[in-house]
Tab-separated table of C-alpha atoms in Angstrom:
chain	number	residue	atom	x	y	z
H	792	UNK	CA	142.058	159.381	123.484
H	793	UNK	CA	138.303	158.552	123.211
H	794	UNK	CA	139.163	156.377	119.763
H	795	UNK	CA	141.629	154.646	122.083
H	796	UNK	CA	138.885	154.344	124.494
H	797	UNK	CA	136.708	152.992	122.303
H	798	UNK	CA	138.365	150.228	121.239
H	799	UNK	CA	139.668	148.892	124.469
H	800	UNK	CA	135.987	149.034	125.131
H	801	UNK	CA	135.188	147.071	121.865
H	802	UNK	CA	137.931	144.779	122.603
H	803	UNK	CA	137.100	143.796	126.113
H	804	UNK	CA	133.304	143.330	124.694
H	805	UNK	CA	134.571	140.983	122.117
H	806	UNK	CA	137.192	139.142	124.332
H	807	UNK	CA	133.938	138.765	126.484
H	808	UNK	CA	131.639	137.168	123.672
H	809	UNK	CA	134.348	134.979	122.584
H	810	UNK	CA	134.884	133.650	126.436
H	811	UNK	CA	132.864	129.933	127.086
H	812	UNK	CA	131.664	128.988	130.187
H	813	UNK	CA	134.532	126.718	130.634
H	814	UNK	CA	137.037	130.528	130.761
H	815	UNK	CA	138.493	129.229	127.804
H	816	UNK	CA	138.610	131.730	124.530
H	817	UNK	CA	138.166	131.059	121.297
H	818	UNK	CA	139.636	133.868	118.422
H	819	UNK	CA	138.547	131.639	115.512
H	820	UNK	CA	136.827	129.333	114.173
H	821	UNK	CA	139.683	126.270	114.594
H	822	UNK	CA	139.690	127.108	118.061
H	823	UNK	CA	136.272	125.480	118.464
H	824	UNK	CA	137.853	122.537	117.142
H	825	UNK	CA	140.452	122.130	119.382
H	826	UNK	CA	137.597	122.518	122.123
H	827	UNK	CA	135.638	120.192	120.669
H	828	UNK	CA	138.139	117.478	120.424
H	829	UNK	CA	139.011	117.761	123.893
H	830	UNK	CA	135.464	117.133	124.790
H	831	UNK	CA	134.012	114.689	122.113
H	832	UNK	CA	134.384	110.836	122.309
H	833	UNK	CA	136.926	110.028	119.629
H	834	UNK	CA	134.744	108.312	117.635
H	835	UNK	CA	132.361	110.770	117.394
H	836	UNK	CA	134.695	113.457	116.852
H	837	UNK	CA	136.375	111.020	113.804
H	838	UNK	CA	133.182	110.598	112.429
H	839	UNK	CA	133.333	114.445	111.877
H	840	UNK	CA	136.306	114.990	111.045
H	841	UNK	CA	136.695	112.018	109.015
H	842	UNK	CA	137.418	112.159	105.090
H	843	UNK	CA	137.100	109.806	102.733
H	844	UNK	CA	140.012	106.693	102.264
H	845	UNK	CA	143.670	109.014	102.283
H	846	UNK	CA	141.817	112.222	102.606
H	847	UNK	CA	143.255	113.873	99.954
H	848	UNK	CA	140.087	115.650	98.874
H	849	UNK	CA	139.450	116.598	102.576
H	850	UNK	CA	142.935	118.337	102.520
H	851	UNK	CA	142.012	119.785	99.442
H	852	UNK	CA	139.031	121.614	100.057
H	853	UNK	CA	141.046	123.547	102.652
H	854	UNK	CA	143.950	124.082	100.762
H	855	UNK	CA	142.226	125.597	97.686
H	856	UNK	CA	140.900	128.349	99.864
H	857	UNK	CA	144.270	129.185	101.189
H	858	UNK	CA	145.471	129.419	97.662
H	859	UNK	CA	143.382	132.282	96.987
H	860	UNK	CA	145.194	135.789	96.651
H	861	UNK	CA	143.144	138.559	97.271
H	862	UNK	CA	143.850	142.205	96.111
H	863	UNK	CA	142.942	144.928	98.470
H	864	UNK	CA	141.872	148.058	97.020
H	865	UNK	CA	142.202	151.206	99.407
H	866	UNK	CA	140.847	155.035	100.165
H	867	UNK	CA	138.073	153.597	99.573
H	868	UNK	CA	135.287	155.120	101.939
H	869	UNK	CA	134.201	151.834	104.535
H	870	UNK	CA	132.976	153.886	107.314
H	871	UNK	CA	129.983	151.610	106.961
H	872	UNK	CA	129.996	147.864	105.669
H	873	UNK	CA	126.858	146.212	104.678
H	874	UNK	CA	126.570	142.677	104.100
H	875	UNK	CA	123.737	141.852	103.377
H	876	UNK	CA	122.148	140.427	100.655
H	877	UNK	CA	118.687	139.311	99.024
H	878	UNK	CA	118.047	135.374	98.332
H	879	UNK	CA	116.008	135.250	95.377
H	880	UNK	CA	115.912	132.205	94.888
H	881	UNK	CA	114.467	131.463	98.476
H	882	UNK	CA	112.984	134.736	98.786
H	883	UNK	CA	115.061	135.791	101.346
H	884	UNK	CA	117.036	138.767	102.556
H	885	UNK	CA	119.668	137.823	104.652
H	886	UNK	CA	122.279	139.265	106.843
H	887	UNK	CA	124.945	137.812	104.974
H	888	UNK	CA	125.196	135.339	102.334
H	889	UNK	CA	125.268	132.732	104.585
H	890	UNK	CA	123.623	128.920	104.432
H	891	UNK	CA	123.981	126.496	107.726
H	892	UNK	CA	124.465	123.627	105.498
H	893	UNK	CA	123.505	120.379	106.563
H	894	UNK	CA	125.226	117.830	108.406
H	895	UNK	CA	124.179	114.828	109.704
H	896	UNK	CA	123.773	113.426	113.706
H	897	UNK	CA	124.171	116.494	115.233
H	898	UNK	CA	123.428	115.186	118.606
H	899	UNK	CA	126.624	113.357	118.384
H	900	UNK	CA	128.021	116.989	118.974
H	901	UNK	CA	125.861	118.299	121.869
H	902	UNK	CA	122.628	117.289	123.318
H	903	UNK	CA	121.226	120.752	121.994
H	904	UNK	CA	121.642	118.952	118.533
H	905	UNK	CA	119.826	119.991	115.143
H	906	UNK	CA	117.707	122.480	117.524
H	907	UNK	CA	120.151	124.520	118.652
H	908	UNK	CA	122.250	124.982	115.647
H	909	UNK	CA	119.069	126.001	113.962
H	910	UNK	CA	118.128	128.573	116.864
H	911	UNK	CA	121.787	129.911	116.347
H	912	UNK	CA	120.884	130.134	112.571
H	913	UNK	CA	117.594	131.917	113.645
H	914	UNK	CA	119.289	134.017	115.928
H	915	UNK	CA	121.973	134.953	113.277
H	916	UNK	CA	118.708	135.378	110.266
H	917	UNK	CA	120.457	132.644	108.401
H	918	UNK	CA	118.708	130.082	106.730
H	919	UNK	CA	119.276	126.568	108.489
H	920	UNK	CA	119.578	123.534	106.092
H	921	UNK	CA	118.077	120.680	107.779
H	922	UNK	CA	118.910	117.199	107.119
H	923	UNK	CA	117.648	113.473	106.205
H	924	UNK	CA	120.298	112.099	108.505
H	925	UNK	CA	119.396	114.234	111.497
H	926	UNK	CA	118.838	112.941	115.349
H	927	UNK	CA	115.736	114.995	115.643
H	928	UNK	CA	112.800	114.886	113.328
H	929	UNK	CA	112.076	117.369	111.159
H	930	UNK	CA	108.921	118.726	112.712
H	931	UNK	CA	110.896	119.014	115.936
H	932	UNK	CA	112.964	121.466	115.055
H	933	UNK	CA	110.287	123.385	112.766
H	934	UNK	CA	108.110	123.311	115.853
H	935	UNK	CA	111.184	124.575	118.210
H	936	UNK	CA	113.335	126.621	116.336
H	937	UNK	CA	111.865	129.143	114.169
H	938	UNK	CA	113.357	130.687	111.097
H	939	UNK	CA	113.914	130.102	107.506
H	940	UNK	CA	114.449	126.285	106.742
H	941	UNK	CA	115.997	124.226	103.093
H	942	UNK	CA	115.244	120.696	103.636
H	943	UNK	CA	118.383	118.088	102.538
H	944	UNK	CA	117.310	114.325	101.536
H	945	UNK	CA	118.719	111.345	99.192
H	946	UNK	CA	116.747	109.560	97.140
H	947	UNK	CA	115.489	106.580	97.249
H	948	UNK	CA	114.810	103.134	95.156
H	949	UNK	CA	111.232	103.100	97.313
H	950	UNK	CA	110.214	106.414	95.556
H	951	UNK	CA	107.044	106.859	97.800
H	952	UNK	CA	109.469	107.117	100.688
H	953	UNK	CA	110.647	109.614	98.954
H	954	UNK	CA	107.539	111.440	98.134
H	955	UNK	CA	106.531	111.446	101.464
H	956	UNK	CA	109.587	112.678	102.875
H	957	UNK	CA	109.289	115.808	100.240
H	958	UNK	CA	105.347	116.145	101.100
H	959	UNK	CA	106.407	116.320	105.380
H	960	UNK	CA	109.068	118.813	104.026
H	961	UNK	CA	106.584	121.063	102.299
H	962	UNK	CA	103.791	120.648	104.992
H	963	UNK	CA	106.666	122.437	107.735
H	964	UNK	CA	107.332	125.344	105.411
H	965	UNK	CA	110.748	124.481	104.266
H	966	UNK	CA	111.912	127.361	101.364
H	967	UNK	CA	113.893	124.277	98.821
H	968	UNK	CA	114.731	121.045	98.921
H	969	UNK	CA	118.341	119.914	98.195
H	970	UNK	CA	118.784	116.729	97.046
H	971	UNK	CA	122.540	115.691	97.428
H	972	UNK	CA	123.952	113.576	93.895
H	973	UNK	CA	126.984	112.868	94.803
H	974	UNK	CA	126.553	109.833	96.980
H	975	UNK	CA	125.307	106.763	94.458
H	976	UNK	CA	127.269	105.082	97.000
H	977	UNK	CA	129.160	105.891	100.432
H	978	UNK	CA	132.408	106.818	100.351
H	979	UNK	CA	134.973	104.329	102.701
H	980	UNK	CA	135.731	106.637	105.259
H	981	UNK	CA	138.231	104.595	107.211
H	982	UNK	CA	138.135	105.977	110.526
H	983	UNK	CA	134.514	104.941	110.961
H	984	UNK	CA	135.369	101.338	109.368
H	985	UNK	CA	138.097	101.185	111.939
H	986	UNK	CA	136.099	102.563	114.851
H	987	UNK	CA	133.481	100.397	114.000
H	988	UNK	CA	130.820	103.437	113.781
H	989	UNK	CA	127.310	102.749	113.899
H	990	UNK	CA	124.614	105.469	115.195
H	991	UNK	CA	123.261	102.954	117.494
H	992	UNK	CA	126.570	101.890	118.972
H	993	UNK	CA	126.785	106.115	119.652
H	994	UNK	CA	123.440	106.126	120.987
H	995	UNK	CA	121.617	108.424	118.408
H	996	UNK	CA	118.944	107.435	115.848
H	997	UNK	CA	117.791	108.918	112.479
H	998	UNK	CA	115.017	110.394	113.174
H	999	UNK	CA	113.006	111.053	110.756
H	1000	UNK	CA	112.380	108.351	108.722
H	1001	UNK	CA	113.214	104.169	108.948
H	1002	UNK	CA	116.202	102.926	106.344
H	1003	UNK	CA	115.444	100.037	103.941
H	1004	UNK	CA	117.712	96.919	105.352
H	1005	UNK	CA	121.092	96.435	102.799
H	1006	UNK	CA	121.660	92.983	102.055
H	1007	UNK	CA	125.039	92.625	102.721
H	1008	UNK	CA	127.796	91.174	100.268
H	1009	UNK	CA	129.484	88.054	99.956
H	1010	UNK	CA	132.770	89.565	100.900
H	1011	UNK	CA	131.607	92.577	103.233
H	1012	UNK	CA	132.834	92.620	106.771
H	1013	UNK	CA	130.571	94.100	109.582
H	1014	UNK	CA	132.229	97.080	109.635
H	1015	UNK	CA	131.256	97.848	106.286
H	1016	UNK	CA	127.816	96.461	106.404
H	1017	UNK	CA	127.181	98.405	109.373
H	1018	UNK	CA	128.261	101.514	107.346
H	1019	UNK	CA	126.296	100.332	104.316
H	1020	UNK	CA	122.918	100.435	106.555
H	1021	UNK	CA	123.143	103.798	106.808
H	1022	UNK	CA	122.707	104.391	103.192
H	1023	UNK	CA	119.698	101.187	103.049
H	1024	UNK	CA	117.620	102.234	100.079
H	1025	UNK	CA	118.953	104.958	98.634
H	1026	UNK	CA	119.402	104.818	94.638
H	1027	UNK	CA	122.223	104.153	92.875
H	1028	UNK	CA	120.595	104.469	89.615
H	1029	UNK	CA	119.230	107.769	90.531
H	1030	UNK	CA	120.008	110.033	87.139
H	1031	UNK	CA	119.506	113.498	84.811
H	1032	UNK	CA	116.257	111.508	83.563
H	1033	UNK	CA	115.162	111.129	86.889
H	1034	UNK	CA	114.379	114.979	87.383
H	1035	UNK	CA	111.162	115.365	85.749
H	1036	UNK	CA	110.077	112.509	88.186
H	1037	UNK	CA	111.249	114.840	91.018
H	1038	UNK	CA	109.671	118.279	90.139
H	1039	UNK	CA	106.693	116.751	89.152
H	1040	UNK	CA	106.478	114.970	93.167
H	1041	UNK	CA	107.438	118.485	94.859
H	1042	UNK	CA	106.111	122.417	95.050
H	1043	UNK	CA	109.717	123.176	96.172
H	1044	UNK	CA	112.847	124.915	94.039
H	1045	UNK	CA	115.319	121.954	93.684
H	1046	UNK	CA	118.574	122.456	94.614
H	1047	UNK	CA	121.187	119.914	93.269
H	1048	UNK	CA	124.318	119.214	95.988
H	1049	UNK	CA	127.232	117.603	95.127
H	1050	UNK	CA	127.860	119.813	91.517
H	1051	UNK	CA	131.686	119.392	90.889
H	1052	UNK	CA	131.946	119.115	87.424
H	1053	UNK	CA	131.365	122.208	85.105
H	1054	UNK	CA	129.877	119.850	82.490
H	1055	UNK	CA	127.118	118.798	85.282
H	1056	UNK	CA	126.299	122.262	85.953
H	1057	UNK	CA	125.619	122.990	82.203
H	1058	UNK	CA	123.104	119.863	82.946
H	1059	UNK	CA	121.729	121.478	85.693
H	1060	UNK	CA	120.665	124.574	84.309
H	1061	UNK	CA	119.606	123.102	80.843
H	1062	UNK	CA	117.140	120.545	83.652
H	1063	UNK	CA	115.504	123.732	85.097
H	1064	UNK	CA	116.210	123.668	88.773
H	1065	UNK	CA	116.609	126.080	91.231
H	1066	UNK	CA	120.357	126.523	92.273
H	1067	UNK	CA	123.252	124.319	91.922
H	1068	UNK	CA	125.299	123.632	95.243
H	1069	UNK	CA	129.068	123.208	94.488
H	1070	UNK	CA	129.919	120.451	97.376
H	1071	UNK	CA	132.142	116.981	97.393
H	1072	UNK	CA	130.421	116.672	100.370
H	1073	UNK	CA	133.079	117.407	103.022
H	1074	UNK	CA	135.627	116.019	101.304
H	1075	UNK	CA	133.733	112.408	102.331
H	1076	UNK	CA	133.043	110.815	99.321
H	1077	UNK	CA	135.347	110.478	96.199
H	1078	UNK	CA	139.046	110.873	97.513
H	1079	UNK	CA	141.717	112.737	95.132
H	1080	UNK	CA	138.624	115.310	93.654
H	1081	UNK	CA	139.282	119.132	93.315
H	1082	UNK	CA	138.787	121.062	96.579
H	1083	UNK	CA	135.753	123.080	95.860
H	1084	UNK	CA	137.577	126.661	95.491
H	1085	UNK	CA	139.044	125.062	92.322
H	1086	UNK	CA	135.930	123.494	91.103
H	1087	UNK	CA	134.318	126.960	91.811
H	1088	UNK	CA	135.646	129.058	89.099
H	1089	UNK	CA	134.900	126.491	86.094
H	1090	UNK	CA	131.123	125.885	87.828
H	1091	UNK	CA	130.978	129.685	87.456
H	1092	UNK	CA	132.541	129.993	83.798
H	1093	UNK	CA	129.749	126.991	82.832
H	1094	UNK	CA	126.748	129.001	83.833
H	1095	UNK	CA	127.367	132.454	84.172
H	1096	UNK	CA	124.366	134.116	86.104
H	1097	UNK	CA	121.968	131.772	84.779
H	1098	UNK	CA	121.579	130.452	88.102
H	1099	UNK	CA	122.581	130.892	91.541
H	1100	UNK	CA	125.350	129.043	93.047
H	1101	UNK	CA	126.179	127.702	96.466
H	1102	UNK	CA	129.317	126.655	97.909
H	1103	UNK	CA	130.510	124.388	100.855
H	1104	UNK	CA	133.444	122.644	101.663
H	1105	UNK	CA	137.175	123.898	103.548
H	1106	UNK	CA	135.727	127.387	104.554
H	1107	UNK	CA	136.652	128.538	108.181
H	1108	UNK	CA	137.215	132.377	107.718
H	1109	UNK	CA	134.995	135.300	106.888
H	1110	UNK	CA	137.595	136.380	104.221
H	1111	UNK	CA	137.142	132.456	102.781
H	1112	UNK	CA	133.426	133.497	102.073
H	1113	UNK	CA	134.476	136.888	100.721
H	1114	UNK	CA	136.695	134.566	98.427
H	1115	UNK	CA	133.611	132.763	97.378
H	1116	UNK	CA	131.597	135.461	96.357
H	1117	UNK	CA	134.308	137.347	94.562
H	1118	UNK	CA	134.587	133.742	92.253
H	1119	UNK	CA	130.612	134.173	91.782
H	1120	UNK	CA	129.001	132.325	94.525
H	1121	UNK	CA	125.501	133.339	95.221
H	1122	UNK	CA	125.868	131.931	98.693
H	1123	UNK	CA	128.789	130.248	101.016
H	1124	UNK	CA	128.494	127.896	103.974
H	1125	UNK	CA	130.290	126.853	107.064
H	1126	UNK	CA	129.675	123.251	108.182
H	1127	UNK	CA	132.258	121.514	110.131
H	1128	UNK	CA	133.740	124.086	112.299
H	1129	UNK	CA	129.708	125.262	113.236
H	1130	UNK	CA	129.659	121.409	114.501
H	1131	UNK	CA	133.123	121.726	116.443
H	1132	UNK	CA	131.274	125.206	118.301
H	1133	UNK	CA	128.459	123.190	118.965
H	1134	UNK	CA	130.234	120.794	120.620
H	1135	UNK	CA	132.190	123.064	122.332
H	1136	UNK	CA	129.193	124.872	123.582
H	1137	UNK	CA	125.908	123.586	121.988
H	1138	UNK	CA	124.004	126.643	120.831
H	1139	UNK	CA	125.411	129.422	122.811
H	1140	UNK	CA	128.642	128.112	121.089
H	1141	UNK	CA	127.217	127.879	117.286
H	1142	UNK	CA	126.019	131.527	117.811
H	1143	UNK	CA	129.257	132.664	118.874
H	1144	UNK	CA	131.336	130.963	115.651
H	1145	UNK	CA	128.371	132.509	113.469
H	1146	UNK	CA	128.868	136.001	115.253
H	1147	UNK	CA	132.939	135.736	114.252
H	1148	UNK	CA	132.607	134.646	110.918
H	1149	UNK	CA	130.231	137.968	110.648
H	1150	UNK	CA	133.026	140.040	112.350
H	1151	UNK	CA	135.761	138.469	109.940
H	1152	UNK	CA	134.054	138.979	106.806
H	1153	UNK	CA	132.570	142.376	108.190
H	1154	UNK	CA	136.529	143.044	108.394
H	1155	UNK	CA	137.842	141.330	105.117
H	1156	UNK	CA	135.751	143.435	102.772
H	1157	UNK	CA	136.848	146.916	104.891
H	1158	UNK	CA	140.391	145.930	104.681
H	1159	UNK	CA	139.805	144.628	100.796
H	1160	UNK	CA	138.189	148.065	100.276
H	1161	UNK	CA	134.389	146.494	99.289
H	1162	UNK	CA	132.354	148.446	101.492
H	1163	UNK	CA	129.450	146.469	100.476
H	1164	UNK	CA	128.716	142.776	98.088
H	1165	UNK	CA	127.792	144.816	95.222
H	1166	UNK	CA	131.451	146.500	95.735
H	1167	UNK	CA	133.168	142.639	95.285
H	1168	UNK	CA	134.386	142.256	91.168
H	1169	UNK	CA	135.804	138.701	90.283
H	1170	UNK	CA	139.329	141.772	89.835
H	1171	UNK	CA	139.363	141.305	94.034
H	1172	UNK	CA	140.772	137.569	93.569
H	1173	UNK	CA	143.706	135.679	91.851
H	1174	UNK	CA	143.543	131.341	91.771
H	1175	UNK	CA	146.685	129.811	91.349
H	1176	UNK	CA	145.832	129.085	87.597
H	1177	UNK	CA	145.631	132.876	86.647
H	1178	UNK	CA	146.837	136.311	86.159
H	1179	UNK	CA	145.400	138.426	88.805
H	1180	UNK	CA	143.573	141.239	86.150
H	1181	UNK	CA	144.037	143.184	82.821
H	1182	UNK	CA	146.520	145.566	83.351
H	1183	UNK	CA	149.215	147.657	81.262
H	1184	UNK	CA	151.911	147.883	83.880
């Protein structure tokens, strides 16, 4: 009887914290989406949800996670789970292993913006990635939300843009800078062209820094001149012998974003930088590319533990990130359905999704029998290209 107590009490608590202002309730993370859609502009909630041309890859990402079987191990003692975890490479210790990746215009979500998803990261003691493409500048939210802080930028032809970008980055205490690869160019992401997206037309600015004006093209129309101007300056031609430029300009660990190919993540290593982060970008840029649970494996294979890997893109369950780390991953993150709580809530709402995916993966690894991350063995998970272990049976 007092178990039985217990948990009704537990329950209730829980059916209280998931409860937004509004009475409605939200049991996982796709319910903040279904919030968020009611509530966001449909252009602004396309520009989120958006993939790139058919959205294959977008479909992908999500669908490679589902395709994960995991084997559950039991009497195993999980009285006690502990997730968390030390950062070396960003000399952290963290709760979980657990990056708020970045994601651009977040005041297209909620007025709370890039500040309150980083006080819900704070609040959570997860590092918050902020980004070049954010609404608020970065000193802002260094200044108003505290905690541990990666810094994400492009790089550009005007290199002392660049450089100062990097030296602002450094000045506010940031742990890394991630510098995203995979976008030499933007990816047609059709709902915007359709919708006609521009951050002025939405009423937000970049904020931290002014684009270089893109000449636009004989043939372009202004739809996709006005998405080109988002990406004014940035360089095309930026490559592998471009790296020693960019340690030499920084203090920071270098983190490359946008790693897909196993071949590139041999580069990376052999290049000296800090982590690689396994990412096509939200499924936003190249269309018909792996989702980035089946690019995981090989990334792994390529580099062993010679470096620590990160991984974005499709997760929206505790168990996903418990599927990550059981392929290797140093680190997983959450990004779009942190924006759809957001919206749904601003930062009350992001801390409530990062509270559940806590709970979920708190409950994956009890019910997978890994009372802790050094418990999880690469034997916990089966891909859809293998056998799930050695075995004699």
């Amino acid at each position: 009887l007092a178990e039985s107590t217990a948990f009704l009490v537990d329950l209730g608590a829980a059916r209280a914290k998931m409860e937004l202002p509004s009475g409605r309730v939200v049991c996982n993370l796709n319910d903040f989406e279904t919030i968020a859609k009611d509530l966001l502009d449909p252009v602004d909630y396309d520009y989120y949800a958006a993939g790139g041309e058919d959205e294959i890859t977008l479909g992908r990402n999500r669908e490679s996670w589902k395709a994960i079987v995991i084997w559950p191990r039991f009497l195993v003692r999980c009285s006690e789970i502990d997730t968390g975890t030390r950062l070396d490479f960003l000399g952290l210790d963290v709760p979980m292993p657990i990056i708020v990746p970045p994601m651009a215009m977040q005041k297209l979500a909620h007025s709370d913006g890039e500040i309150g998803l980083a006080r819900a990261a704070h609040a959570a003691g997860l590092p918050y990635c902020f980004t070049q493409q954010a609404t608020t500048k970065l000193e802002t939210v260094c200044e108003q939300a505290p905690g541990p802080k990666l810094f994400q930028m492009y790089v550009f032809e005007d290199r002392a843009l660049s450089e100062n970008l990097m030296k602002r980055a450094e000045a506010c205490g940031v742990k890394a800078l991630v510098v995203t690869v995979d976008s030499p160019v933007l990816g047609r992401r059709e709902r915007d062209l359709r919708n006609k997206f521009t951050p002025a037309s939405r009423g937000v600015t970049i904020a931290s820094y002014t684009a270089q004006a893109t000449k636009p093209t004989d043939n372009a129309t202004d739809a996709s001149s006005a998405v080109k101007a988002r990406t004014g300056g940035r360089d095309a031609g930026f490559s592998w012998s471009d790296l020693a430029w960019l340690k030499s300009a920084t203090n920071l660990p270098i983190i490359l974003k946008g790693i897909i190919h196993p071949e590139d993540a041999s580069l990376a290593v052999s290049h000296g930088v800090a982590a690689i982060w396994v990412s096509n970008h939200g499924g936003r840029q190249l269309d018909g590319g792996p989702g980035t649970a089946t690019a995981l494996p090989y990334i792994i294979r390529a580099v062993g533990r010679r470096i620590p890997v990160i991984v974005d893109g499709g997760l929206s369950r505790g168990a996903d990130v418990l599927k990550a780390l059981a392929l290797g991953a140093t680190a997983a993150c959450i990004g779009r359905p942190l924006l759809w709580a957001l919206a749904s809530d601003g930062e009350r709402g992001a801390k409530v999704a990062i509270d559940m995916v806590k709970e979920e993966l708190r409950t994956a690894m009890a019910l997978s029998g890994v009372p802790s991350l050094a418990d999880i063995s690469r034997n916990l998970v089966q891909t859809p290209f293998e056998q799930p272990f050695s075995s004699n049976l």
